mmCIF file of C-alpha atoms in Angstrom:
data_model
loop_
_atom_site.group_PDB
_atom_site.id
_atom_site.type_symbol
_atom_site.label_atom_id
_atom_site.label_comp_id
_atom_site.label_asym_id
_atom_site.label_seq_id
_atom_site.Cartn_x
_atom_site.Cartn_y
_atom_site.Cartn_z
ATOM 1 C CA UNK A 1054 -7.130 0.365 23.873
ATOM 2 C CA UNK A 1055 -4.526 -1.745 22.251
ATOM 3 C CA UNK A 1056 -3.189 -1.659 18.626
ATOM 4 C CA UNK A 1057 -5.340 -2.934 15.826
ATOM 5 C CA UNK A 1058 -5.382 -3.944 12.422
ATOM 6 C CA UNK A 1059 -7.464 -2.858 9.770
ATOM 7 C CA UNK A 1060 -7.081 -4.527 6.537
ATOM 8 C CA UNK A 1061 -8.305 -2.507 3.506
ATOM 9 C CA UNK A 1062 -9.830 -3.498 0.289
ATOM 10 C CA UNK A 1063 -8.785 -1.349 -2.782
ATOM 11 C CA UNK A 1064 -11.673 0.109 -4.809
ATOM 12 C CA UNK A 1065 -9.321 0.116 -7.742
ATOM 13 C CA UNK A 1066 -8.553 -3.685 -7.648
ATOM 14 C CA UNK A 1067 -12.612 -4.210 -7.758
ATOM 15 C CA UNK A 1068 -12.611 -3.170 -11.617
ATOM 16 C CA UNK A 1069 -12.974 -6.332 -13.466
ATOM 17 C CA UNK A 1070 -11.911 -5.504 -16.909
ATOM 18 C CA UNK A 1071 -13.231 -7.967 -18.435
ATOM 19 C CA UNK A 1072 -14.203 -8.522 -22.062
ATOM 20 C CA UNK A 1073 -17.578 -10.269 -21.700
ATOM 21 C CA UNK A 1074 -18.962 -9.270 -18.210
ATOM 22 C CA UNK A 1075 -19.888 -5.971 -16.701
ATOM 23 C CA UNK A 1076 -18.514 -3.665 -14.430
ATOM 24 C CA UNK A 1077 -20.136 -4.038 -10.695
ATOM 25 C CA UNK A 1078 -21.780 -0.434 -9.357
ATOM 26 C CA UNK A 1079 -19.967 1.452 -6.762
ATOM 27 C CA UNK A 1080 -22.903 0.251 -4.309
ATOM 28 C CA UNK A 1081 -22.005 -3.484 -5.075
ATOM 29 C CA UNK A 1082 -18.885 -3.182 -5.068
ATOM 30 C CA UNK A 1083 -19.068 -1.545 -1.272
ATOM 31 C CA UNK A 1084 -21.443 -3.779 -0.248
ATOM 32 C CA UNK A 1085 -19.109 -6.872 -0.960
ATOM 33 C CA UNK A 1086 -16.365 -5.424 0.625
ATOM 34 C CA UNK A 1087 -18.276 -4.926 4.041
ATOM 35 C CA UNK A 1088 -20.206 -8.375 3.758
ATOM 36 C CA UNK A 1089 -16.365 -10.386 3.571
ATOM 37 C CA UNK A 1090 -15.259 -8.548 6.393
ATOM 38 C CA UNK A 1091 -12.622 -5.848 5.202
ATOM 39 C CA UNK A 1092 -12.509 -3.285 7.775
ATOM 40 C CA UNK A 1093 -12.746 -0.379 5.205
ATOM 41 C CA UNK A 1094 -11.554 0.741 1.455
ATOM 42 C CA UNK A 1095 -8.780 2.875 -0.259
ATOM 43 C CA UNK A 1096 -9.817 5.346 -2.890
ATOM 44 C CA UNK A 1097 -8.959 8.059 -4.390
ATOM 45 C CA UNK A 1098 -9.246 11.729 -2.855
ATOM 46 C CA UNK A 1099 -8.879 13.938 -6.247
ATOM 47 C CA UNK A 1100 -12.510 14.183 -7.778
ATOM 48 C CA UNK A 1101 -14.921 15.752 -5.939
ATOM 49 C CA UNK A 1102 -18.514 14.241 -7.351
ATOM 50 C CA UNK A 1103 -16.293 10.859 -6.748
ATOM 51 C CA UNK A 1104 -15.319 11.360 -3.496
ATOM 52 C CA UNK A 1105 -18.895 12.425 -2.411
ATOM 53 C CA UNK A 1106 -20.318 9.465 -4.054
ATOM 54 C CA UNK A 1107 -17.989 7.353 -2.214
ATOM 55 C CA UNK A 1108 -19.096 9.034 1.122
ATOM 56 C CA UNK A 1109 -22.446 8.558 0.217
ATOM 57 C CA UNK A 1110 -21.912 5.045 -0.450
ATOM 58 C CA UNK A 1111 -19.605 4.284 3.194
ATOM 59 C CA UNK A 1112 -22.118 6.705 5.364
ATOM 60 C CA UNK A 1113 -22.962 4.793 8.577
ATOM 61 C CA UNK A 1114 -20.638 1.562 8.276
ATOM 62 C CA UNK A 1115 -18.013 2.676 10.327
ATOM 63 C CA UNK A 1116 -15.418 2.572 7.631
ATOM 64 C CA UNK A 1117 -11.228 2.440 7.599
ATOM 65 C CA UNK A 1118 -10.529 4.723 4.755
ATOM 66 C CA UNK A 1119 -7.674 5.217 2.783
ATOM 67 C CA UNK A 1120 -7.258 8.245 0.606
ATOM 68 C CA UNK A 1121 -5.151 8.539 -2.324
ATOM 69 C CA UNK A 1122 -3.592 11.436 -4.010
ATOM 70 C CA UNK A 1123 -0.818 12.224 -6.710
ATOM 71 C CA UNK A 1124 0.400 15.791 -6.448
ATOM 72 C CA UNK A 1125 3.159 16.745 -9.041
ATOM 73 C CA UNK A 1126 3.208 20.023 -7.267
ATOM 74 C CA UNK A 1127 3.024 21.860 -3.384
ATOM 75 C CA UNK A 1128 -0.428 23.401 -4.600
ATOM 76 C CA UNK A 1129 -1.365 19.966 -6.544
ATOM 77 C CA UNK A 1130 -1.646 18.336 -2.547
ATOM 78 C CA UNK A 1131 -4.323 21.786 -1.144
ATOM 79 C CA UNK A 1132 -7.625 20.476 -3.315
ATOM 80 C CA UNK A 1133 -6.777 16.699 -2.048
ATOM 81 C CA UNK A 1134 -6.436 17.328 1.620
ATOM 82 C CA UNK A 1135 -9.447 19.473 1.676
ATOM 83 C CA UNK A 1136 -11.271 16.796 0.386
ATOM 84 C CA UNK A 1137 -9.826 13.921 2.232
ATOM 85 C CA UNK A 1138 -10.450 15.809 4.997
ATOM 86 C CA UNK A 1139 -14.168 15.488 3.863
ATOM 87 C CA UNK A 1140 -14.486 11.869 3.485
ATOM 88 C CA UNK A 1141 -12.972 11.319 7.036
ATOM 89 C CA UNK A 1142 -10.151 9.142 6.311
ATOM 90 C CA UNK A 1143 -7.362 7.353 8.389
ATOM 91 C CA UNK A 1144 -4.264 8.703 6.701
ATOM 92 C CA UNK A 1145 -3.616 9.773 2.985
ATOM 93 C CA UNK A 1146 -1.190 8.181 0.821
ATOM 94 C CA UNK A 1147 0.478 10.478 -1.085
ATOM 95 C CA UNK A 1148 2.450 9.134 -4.676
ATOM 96 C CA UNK A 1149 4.514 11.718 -5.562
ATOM 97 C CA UNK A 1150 4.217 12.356 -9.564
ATOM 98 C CA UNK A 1151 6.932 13.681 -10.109
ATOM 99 C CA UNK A 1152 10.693 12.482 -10.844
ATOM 100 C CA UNK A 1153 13.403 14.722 -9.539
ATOM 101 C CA UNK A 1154 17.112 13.547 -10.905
ATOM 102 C CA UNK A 1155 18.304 14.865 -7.121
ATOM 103 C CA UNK A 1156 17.770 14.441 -3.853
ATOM 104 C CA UNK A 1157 17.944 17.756 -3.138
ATOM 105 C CA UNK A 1158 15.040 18.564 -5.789
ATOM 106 C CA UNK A 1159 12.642 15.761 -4.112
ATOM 107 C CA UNK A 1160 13.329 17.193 -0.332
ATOM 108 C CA UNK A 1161 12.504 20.359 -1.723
ATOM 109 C CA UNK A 1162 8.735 19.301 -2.347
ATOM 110 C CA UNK A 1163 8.638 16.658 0.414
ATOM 111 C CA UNK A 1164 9.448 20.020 2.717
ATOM 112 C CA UNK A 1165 6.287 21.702 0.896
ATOM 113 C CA UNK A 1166 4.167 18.681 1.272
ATOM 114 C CA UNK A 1167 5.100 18.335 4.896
ATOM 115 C CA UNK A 1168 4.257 21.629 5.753
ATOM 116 C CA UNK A 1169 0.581 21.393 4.325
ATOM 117 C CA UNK A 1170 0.427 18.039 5.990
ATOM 118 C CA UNK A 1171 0.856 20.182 9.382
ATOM 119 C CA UNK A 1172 -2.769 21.718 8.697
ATOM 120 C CA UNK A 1173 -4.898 18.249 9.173
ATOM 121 C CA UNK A 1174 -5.314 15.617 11.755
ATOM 122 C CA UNK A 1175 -4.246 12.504 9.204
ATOM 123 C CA UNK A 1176 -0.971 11.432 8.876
ATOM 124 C CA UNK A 1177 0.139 12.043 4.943
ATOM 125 C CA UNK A 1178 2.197 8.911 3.580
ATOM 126 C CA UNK A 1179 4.927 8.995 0.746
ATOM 127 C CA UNK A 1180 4.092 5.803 -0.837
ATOM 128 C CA UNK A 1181 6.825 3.972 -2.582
ATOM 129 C CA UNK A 1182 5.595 3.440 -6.105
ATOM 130 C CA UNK A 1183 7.304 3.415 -9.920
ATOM 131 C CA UNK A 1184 6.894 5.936 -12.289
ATOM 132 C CA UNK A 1185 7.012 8.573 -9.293
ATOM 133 C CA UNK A 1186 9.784 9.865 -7.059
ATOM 134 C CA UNK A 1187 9.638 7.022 -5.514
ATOM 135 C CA UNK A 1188 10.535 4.794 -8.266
ATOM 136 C CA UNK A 1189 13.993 3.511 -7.356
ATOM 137 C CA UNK A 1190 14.599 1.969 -3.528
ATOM 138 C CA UNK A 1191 18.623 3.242 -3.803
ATOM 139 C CA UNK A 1192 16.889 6.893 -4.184
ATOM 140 C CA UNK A 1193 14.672 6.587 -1.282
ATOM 141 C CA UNK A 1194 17.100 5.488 0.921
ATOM 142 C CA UNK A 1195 19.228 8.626 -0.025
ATOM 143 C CA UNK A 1196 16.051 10.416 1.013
ATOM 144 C CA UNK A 1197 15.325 8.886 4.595
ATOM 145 C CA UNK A 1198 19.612 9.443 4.957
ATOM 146 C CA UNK A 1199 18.572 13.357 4.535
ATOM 147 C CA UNK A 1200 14.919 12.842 5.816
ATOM 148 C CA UNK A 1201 15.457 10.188 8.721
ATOM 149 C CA UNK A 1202 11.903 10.518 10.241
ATOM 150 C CA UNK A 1203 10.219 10.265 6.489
ATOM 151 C CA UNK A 1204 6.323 8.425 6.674
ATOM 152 C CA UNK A 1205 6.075 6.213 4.283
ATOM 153 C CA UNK A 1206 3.743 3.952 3.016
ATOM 154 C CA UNK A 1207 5.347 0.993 1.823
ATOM 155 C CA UNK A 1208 4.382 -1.401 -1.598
ATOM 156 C CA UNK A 1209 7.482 -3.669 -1.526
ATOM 157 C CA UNK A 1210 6.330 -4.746 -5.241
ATOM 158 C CA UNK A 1211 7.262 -1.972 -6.873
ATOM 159 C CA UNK A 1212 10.626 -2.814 -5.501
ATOM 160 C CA UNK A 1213 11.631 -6.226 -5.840
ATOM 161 C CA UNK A 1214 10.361 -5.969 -9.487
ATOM 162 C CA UNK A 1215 12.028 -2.658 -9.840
ATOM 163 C CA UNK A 1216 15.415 -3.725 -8.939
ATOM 164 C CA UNK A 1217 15.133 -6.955 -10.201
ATOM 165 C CA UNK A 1218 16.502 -8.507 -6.824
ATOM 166 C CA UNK A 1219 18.232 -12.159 -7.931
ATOM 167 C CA UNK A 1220 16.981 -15.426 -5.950
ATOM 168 C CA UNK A 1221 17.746 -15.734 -3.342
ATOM 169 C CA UNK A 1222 17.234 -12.149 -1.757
ATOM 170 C CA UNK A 1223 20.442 -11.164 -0.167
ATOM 171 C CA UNK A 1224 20.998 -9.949 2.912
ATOM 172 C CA UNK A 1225 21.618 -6.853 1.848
ATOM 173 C CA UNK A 1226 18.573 -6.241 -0.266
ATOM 174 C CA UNK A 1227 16.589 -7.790 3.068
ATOM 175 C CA UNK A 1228 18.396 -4.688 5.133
ATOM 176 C CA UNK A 1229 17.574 -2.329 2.347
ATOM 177 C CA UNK A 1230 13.971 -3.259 2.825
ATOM 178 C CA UNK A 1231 13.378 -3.350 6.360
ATOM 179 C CA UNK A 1232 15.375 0.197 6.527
ATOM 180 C CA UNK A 1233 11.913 1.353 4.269
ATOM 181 C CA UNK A 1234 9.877 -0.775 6.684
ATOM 182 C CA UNK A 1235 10.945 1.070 9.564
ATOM 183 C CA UNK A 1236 9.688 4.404 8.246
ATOM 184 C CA UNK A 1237 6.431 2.822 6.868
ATOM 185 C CA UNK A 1238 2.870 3.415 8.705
ATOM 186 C CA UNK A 1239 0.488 1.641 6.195
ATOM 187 C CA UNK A 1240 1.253 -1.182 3.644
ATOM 188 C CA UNK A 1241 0.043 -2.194 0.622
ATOM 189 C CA UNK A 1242 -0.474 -5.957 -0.282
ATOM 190 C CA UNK A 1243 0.614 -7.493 -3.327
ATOM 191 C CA UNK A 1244 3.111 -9.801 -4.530
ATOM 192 C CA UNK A 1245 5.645 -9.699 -7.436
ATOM 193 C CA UNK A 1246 8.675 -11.829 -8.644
ATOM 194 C CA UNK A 1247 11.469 -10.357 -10.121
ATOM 195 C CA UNK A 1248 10.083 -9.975 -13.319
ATOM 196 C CA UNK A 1249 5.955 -8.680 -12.904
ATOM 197 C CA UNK A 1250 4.901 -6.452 -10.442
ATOM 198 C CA UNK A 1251 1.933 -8.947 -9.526
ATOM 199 C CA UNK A 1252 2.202 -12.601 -10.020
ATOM 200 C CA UNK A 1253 -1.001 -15.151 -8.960
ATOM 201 C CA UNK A 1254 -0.418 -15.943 -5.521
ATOM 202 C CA UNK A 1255 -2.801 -19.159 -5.725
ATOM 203 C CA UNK A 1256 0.030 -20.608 -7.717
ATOM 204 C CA UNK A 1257 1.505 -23.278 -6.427
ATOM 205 C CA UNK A 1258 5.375 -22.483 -8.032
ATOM 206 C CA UNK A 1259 5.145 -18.671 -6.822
ATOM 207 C CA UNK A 1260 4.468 -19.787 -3.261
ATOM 208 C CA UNK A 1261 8.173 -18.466 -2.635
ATOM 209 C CA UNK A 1262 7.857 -14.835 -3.579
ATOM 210 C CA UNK A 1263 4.499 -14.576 -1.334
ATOM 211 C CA UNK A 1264 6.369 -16.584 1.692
ATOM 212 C CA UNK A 1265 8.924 -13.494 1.000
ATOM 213 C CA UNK A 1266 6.531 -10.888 0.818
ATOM 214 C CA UNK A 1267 4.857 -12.496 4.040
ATOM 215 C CA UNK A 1268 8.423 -12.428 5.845
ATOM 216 C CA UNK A 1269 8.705 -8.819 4.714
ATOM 217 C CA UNK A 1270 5.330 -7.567 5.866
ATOM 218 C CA UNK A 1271 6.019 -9.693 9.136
ATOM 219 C CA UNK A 1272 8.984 -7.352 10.054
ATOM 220 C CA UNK A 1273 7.256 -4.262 9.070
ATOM 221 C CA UNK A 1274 4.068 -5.182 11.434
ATOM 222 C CA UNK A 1275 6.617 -5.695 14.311
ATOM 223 C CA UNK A 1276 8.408 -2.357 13.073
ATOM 224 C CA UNK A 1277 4.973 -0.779 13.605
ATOM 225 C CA UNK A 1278 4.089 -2.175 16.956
ATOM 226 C CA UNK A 1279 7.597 -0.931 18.447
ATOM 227 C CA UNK A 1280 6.880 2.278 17.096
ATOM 228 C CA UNK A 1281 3.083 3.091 17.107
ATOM 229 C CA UNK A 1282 1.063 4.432 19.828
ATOM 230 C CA UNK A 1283 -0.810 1.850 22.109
ATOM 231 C CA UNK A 1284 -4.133 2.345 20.637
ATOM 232 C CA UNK A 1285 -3.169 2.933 16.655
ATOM 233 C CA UNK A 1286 -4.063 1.372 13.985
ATOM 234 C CA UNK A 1287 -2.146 -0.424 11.187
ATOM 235 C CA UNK A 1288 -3.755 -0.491 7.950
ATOM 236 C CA UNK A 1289 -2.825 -3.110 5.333
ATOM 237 C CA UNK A 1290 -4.871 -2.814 1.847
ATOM 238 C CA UNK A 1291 -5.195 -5.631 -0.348
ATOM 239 C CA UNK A 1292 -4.304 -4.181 -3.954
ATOM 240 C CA UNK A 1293 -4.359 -6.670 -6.165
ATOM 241 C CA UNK A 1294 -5.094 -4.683 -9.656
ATOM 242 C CA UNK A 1295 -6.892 -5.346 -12.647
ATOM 243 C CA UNK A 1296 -5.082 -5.820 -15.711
ATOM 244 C CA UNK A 1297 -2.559 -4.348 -16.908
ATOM 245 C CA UNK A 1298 -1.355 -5.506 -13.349
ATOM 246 C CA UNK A 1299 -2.982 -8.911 -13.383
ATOM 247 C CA UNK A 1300 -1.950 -11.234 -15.730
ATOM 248 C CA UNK A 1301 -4.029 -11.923 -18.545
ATOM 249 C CA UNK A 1302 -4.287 -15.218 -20.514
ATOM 250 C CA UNK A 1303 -5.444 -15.323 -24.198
ATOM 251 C CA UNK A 1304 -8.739 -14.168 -23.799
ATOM 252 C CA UNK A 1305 -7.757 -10.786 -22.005
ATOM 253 C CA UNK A 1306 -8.738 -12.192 -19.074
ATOM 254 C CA UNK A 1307 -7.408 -12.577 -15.390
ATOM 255 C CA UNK A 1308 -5.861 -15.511 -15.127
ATOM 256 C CA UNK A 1309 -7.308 -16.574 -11.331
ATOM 257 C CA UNK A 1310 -10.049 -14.612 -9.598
ATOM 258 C CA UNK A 1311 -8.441 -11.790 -7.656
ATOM 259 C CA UNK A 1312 -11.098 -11.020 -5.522
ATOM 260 C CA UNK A 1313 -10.901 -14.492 -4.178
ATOM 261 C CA UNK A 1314 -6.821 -13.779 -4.030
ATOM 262 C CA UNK A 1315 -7.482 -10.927 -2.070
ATOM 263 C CA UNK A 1316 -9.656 -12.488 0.280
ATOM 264 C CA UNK A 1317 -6.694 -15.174 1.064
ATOM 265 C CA UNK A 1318 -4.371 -12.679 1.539
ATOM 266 C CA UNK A 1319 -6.715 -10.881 3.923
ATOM 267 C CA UNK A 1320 -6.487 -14.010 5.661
ATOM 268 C CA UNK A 1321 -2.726 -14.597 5.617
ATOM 269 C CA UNK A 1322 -2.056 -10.712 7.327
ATOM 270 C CA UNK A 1323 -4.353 -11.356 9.600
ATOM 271 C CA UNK A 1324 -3.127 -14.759 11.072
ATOM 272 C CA UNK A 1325 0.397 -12.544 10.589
ATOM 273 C CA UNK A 1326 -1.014 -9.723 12.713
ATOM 274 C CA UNK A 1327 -2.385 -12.408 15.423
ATOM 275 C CA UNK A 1328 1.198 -14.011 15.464
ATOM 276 C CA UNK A 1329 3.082 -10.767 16.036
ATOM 277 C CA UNK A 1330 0.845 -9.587 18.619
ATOM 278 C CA UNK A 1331 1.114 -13.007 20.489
ATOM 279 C CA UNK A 1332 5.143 -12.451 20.017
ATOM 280 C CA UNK A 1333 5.039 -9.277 21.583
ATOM 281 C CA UNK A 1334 2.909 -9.977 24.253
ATOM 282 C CA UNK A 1335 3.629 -9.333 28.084
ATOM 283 C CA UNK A 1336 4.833 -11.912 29.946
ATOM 284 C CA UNK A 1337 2.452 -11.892 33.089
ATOM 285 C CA UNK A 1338 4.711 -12.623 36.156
ATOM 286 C CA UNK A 1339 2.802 -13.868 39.159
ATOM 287 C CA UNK A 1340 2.021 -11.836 42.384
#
């Protein structure tokens, strides 16, 4: 079997928010996702009736899940891989809630994480993420300098609009990034600008920070194909929240429809994926 990609559609960024219109049902909402060709979902793997909703919902259509999970404790992770471990999944992405001042403090529970991670047959993912351990890229890399063969799961938003990277990126903040890339198993698709963590990529004037983001997520699906088994599977999930994420006009309202965002950027990975595969091809030789 050769590699594959799955790209993922985040339950999460199906909440509409909106101030007139209605919330679509779980059911719809799954339903959509399968009919526009998403190879599976990412959800959460903390409530139980939710989770066995969900996996009454997905039973039977073959799909790529991602669970979700954000343990401020060892113990907090137990409940969460028992019931990941439930709904089947591909790999769990683990945001750490918590926010250590030290290095030291963070390996400490990564250690106790890892160790529980031993007991299942997912991979567990350290997602990169504000507002958790995670928060700041300078403390992460101090982490993979102690913890060198660290999984994580990499959203480069947080990042760029974390550190506030000036235009254009330098080529140190480019090596700073791919060093995360190279530890990073799963992605996580949205696009910021310096200054919001998720900008409308349908815009004509922020066609720069997705060309970035696409340049970024290039190097990490190469990263992955050097590194992954033959037969493994990459899985990129479209995240592209509701509000407070999106940006809202006037009304309270998105300002574009991010489901049809999502569905182009769906598109983009996948011509991305189809590109680096044909770049890292064989060359047949003849007999």
């Amino acid at each position: 079997m050769a590699q594959k990609l799955a790209v993922l559609q985040s339950l999460w960024a199906m909440e509409r928010r909106h101030t007139q219109e209605s919330e679509r049902s779980l059911e719809a909402n799954i339903a959509m996702i399968a009919s526009a060709g998403y190879a599976g979902i990412s959800t959460s793997c903390v409530n139980t009736a939710a989770v066995r909703r969900i996996i009454d919902c997905v039973r039977g259509q073959g799909m790529v899940i991602e669970g979700m999970c954000f343990p401020a404790t060892v113990d907090d992770l137990k409940p969460c891989l028992e019931l990941a471990t439930e709904m089947g999944i591909h790999h769990l992405d683990l945001q750490p809630d918590v926010r250590p001042r030290t290095v030291t403090g963070g390996l400490r529970l990564i250690e106790g994480w890892r160790r529980l991670a031993e007991q299942v047959d997912f991979p567990v993912l350290i997602e990169t993420h504000r507002d958790r351990m995670t928060t700041d890229l300078y403390f992460v890399l101090d982490l993979l300098d102690q913890m060198p063969d660290l999984p994580l799961l990499a959203d480069l938003s947080h990042f760029l609009v974390g550190r506030e990277f000036a235009w254009p990126v330098s080529a140190e903040h480019h090596e700073m990034i791919h060093r995360v890339l190279d530890n990073s198993w799963a992605l996580h698709g949205r696009v910021a600008s310096r200054e919001q963590v998720q900008i409308e990529i349908s815009f004509p004037h922020h066609r720069m920070w997705l060309d970035l983001f696409l340049d970024w997520w290039r190097y990490g699906v190469l990263s992955w194909r050097r590194r992954a088994e033959p037969d493994a599977t990459l899985c990129f999930t479209c995240e592209l929240g509701p509000k407070p994420y999106s940006i809202t006009g006037r009304d309270g309202n998105d300002t574009t429809n991010r489901w049809e965002e999502a569905l182009t950027l769906k598109a983009a990975i996948e011509d991305l994926w189809t590109a680096a595969v044909d770049e890292t091809a064989p060359v047949a030789t003849g007999a």
